Coordinates of C-alpha atoms in Angstrom, one line a residue:
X1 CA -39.3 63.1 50.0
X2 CA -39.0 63.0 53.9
X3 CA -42.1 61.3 54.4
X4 CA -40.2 58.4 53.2
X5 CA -38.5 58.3 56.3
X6 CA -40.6 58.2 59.6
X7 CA -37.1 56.9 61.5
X8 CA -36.2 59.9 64.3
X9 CA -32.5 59.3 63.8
X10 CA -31.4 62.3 62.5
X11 CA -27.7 60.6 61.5
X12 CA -29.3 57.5 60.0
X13 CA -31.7 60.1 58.0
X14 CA -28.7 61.5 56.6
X15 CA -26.6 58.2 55.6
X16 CA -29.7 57.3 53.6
X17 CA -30.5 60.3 51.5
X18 CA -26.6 60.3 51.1
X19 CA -26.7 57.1 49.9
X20 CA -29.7 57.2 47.6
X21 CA -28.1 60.3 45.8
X22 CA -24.8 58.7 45.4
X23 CA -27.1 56.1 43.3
X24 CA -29.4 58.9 42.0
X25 CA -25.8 60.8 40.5
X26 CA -24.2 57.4 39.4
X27 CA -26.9 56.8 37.2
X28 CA -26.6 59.8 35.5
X29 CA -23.0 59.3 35.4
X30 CA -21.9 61.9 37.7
X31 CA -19.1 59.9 39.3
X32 CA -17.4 62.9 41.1
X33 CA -20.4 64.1 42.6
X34 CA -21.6 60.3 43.7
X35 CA -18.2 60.1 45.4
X36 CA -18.3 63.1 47.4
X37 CA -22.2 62.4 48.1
X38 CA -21.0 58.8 49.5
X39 CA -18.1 60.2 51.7
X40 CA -20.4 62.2 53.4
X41 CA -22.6 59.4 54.0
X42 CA -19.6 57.5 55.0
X43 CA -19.2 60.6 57.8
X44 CA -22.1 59.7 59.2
X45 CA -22.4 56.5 59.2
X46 CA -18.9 56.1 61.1
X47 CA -21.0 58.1 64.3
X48 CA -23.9 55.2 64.3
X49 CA -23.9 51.7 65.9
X50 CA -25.4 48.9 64.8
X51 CA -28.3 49.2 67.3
X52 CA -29.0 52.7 65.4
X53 CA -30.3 50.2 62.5
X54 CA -33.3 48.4 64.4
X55 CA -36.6 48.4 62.7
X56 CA -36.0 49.4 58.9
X57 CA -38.6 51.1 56.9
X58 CA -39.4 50.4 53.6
X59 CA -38.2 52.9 51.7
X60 CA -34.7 52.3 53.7
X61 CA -34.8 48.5 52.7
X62 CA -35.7 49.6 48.8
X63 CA -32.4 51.7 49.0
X64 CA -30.3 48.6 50.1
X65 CA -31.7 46.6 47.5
X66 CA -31.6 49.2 44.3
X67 CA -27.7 49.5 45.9
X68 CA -26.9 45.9 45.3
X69 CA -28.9 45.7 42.1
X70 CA -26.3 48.4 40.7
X71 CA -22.8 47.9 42.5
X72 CA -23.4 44.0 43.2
X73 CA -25.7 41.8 40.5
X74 CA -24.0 44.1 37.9
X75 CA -20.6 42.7 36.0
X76 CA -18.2 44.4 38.6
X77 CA -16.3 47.0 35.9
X78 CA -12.6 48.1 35.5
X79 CA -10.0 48.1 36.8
X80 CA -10.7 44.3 37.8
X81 CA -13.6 43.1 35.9
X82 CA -13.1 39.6 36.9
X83 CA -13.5 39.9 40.5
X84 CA -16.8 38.9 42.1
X85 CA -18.5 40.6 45.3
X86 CA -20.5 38.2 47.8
X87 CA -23.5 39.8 49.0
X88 CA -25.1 37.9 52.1
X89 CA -27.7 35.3 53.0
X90 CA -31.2 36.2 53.7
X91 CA -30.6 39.8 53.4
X92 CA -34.1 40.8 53.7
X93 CA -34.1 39.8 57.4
X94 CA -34.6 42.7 59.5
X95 CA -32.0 41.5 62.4
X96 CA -29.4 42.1 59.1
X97 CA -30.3 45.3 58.3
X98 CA -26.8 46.8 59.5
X99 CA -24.8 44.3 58.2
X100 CA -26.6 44.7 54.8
X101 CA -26.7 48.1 54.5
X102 CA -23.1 48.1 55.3
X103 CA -22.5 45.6 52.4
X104 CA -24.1 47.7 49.8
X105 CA -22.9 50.9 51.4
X106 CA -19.1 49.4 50.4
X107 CA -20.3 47.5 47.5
X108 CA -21.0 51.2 46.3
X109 CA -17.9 52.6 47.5
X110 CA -16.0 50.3 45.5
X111 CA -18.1 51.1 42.0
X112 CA -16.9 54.7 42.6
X113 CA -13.3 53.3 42.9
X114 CA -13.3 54.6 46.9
X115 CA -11.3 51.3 48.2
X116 CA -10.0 52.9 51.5
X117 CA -13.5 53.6 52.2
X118 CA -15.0 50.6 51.5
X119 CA -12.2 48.4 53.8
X120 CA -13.3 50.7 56.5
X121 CA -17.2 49.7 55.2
X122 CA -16.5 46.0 55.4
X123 CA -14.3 46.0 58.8
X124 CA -17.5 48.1 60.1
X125 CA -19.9 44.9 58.7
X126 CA -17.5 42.7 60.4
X127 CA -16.7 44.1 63.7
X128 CA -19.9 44.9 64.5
X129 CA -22.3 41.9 63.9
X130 CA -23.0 41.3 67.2
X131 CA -25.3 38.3 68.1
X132 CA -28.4 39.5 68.8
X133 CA -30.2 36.9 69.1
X134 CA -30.3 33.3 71.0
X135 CA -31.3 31.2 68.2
X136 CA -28.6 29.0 66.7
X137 CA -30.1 29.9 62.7
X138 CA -29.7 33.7 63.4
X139 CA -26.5 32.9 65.0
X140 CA -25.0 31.5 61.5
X141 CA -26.7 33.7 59.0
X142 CA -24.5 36.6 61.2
X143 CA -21.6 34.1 60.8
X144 CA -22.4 34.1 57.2
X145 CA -22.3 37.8 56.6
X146 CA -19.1 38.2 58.5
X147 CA -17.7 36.2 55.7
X148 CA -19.3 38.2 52.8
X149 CA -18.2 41.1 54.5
X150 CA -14.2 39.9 54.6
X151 CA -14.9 38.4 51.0
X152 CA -15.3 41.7 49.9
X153 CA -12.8 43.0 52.1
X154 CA -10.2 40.7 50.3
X155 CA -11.5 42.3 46.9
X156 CA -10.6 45.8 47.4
X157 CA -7.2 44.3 48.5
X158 CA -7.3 42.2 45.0
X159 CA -7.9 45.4 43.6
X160 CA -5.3 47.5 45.5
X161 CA -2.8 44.3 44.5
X162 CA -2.4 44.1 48.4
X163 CA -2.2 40.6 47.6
X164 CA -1.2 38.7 50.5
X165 CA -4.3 40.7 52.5
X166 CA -6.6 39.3 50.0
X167 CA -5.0 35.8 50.0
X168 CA -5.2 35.8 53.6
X169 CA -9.1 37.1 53.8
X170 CA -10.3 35.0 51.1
X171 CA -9.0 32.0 52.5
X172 CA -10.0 32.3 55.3
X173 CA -13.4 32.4 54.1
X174 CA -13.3 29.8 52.0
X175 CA -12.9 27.7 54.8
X176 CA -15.9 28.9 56.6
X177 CA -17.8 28.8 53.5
X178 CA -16.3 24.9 53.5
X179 CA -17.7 24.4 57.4
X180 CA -21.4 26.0 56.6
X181 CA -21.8 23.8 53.4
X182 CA -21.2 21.0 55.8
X183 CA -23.3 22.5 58.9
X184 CA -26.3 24.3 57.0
X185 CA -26.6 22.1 53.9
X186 CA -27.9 25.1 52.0
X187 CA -27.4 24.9 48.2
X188 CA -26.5 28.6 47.5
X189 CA -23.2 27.9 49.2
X190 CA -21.8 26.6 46.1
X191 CA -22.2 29.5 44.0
X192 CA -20.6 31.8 47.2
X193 CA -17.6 29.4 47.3
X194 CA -17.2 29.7 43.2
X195 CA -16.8 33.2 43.7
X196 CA -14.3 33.2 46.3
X197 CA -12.3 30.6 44.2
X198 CA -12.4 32.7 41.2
X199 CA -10.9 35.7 43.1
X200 CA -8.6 33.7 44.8
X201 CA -7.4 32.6 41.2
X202 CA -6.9 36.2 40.2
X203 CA -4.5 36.4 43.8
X204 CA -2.8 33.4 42.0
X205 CA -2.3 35.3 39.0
X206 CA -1.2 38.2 40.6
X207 CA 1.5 36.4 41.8
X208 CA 2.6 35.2 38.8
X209 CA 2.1 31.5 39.7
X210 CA 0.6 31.0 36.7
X211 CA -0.1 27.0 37.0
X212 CA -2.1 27.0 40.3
X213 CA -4.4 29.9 38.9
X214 CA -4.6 27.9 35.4
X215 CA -5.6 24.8 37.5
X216 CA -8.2 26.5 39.6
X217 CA -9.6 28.1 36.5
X218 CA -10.1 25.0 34.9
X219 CA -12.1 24.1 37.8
X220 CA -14.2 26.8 37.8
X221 CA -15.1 26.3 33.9
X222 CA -15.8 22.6 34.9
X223 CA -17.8 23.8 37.8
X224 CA -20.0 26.3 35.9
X225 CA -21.6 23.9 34.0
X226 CA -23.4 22.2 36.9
X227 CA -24.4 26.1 38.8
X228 CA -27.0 27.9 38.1
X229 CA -24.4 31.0 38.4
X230 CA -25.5 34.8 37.4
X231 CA -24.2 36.0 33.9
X232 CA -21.7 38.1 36.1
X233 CA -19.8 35.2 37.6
X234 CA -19.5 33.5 34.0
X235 CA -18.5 36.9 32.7
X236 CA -15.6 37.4 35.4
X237 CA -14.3 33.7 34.9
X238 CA -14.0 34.3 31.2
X239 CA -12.2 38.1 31.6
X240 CA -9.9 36.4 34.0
X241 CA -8.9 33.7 31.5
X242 CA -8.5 36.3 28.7
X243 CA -6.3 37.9 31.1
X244 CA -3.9 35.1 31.8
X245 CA -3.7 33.8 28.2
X246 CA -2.4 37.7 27.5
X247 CA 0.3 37.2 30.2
X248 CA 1.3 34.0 28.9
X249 CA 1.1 35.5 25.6
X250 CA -1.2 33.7 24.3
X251 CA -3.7 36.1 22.5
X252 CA -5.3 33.4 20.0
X253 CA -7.4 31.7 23.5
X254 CA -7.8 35.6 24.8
X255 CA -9.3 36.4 21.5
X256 CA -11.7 32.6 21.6
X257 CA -12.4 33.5 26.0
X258 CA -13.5 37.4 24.7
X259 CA -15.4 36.5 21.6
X260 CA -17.3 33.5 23.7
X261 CA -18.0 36.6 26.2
X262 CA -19.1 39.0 23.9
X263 CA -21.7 36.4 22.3
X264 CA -23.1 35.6 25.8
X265 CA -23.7 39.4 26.6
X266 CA -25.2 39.6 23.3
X267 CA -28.0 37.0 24.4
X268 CA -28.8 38.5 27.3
X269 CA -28.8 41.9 26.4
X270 CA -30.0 43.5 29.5
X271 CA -28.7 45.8 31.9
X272 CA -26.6 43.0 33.9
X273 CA -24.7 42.0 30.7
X274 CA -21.2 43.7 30.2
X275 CA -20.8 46.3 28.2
X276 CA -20.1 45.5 24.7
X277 CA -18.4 47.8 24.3
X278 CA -16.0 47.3 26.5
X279 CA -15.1 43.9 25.3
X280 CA -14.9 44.8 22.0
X281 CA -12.2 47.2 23.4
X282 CA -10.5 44.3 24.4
X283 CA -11.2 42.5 21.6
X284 CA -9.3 45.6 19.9
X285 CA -6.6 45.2 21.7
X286 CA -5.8 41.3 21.3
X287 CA -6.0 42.0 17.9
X288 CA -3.3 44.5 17.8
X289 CA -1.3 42.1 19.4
X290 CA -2.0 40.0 17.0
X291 CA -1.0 42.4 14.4
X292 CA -4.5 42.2 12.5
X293 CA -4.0 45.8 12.1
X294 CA -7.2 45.8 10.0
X295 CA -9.2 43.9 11.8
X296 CA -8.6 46.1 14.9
X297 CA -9.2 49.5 13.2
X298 CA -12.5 48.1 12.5
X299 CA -13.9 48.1 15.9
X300 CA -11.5 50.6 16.7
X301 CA -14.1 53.0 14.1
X302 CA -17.3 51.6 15.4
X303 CA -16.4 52.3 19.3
X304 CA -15.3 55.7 18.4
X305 CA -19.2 56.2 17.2
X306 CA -20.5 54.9 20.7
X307 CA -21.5 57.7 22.7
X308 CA -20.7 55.4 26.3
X309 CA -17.2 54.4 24.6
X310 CA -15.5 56.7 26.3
X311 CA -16.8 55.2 29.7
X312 CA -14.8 51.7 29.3
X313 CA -11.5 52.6 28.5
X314 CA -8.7 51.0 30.0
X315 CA -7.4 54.0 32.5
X316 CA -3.6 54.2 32.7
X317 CA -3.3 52.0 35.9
X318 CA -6.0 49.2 34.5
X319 CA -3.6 46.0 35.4
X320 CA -5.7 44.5 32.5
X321 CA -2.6 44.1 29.6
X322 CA 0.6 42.8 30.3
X323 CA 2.9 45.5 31.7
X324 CA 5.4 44.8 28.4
X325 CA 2.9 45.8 26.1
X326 CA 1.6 48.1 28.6
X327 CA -1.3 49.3 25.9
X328 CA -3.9 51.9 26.6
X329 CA -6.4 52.8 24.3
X330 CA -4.9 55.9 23.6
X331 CA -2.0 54.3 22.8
X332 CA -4.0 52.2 20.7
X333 CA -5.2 55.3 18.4
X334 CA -2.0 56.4 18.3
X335 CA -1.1 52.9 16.7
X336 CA -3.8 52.4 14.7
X337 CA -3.2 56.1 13.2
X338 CA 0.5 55.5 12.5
X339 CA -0.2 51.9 11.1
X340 CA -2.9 53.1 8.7
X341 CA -0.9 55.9 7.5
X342 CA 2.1 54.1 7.2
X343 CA 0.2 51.7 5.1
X344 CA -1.5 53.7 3.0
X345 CA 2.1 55.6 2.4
X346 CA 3.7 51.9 1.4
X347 CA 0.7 51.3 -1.0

């Protein structure tokens, strides 16, 4: 209600309720609505300055935060499941509050698959965290989310295959992530810089230089062991290895990457697991490269019960098969349908 906000700013008012019913419509899966919801939140929030953002209320903080929990801490989903948002350090400092709400603000925008919006988001993070503030600690933290923001800003251009822009951002952070490990000595940095190498091994793969991204990968499995990483960091490494193996044809280690994946959501079984089924769609898929017709149509038959199937499939321009086989999942009915009746005609 709007006794939740006791802020005067009639702009910043409106970016806020815009915002929370973006989340309030995604929830219920009303993806067209949250989009036009968020862009005219984006409107508004293009008139304000950061100084518009001093002195966050609660309810306004509670916002940023259930925005991250659900376009952030969540397995980022299609088209590019395996790339990995950074969200920034001490976020619930109030000298942040901009910067933060800008981060979650293009976090959502890229959940709704908005990616022009959310570079403008980012760049607005970036150009406009001004030091406020004398002390030298402050004075890194608004270093630091600089950096998430262009690490997210090289995502979308992962995502838009813009992949020299993302090469270029996300190197650039890693080498400021590099400097504050050495500076700041703070252990979270570790986890920040696995995520940036993982997307930087999906710009690798993009660019078909497919032994630097197997290399890096490798390192990243290695890595894992000793980080206490969310599930959605394991879950992106392993998508991204089931991905290459399927470019290099390879579908036996896709199948081993997906079926380690799928038992791993299955233990944690909350709301920050991936969808099962969207693995098993994939799971589907290697099959049907494999030419275990059988196999395939049986978890073809059970998604086709699941009410949220329809939710996780593969759109047209998912990059997620190799262009050859270039296999959608409605191509994938229409396979299965042909195979089984042509089988059933032989017997």
């Amino acid at each position: 209600g709007d006794e939740d906000y006791n802020c005067g700013d009639e702009l910043r008012r409106s970016v806020f309720k815009h915002f929370a019913d973006a989340l309030e419509l995604l929830e219920r899966s009303e993806v067209g609505c949250a989009r036009r919801t968020l862009q005219s939140g984006h409107r508004d929030l293009l008139e304000l300055t950061p100084e518009s953002f001093c002195n966050p209320t609660d309810y306004e903080k509670q916002q940023v935060r259930r925005g991250k929990e659900m376009s952030l801490m969540c397995v980022s989903g299609p088209p590019l499941c395996g790339v990995i948002l950074l969200d920034q350090m001490d976020s619930d400092q109030d000298d942040h509050f901009y910067v933060n709400f800008t981060i979650a603000f293009g976090a959502l925008a890229v959940k709704l698959q908005e990616h022009n919006m959310a570079i403008e988001v980012f760049k607005l993070a970036m150009s406009n965290s001004t030091d406020f503030s004398p002390h030298r600690k402050i004075k890194v933290d608004f270093e630091f989310s600089v950096v998430a923001a262009k690490a997210n800003l090289g995502c979308v251009y992962l995502i838009l295959r813009q992949l020299d822009k993302a090469k270029e951002n996300l190197e650039c952070v890693l080498k400021s992530l590099e400097r504050f490990k050495l500076e700041k000595n703070v252990g979270t940095l570790e986890v920040d810089i696995f995520a940036v190498q993982n997307n930087l091994s999906l710009v690798l793969q993009g660019q078909q230089n497919y032994i630097e991204s197997i290399k890096l990968q490798n390192d990243l499995v290695s890595k894992a062991k000793h980080l206490q990483l969310p599930f959605r960091m394991v879950a992106a490494v392993h998508c991204n290895r089931a991905q290459l193996s399927l470019e290099l044809e390879d579908p036996v280690k896709a199948l081993n990457e997906l079926q380690e994946l799928k038992s791993l959501s299955e233990i944690l079984d909350d709301e920050n697991g991936m969808p099962l089924e969207f693995i098993c769609s994939k799971i589907c898929l290697v099959y049907l490269l494999m030419k275990e017709v059988a196999l395939a149509e049986e978890i073809a038959v059970k998604l086709s019960l699941s009410p949220s199937f329809s939710f996780f499939l593969p759109s047209a321009s998912s990059s997620w098969l190799p262009s050859p086989s270039s296999l959608t999942l409605s191509s994938l009915s229409a396979s299965l349908s042909s195979s089984s009746s042509s089988s059933s005609s032989s017997s």
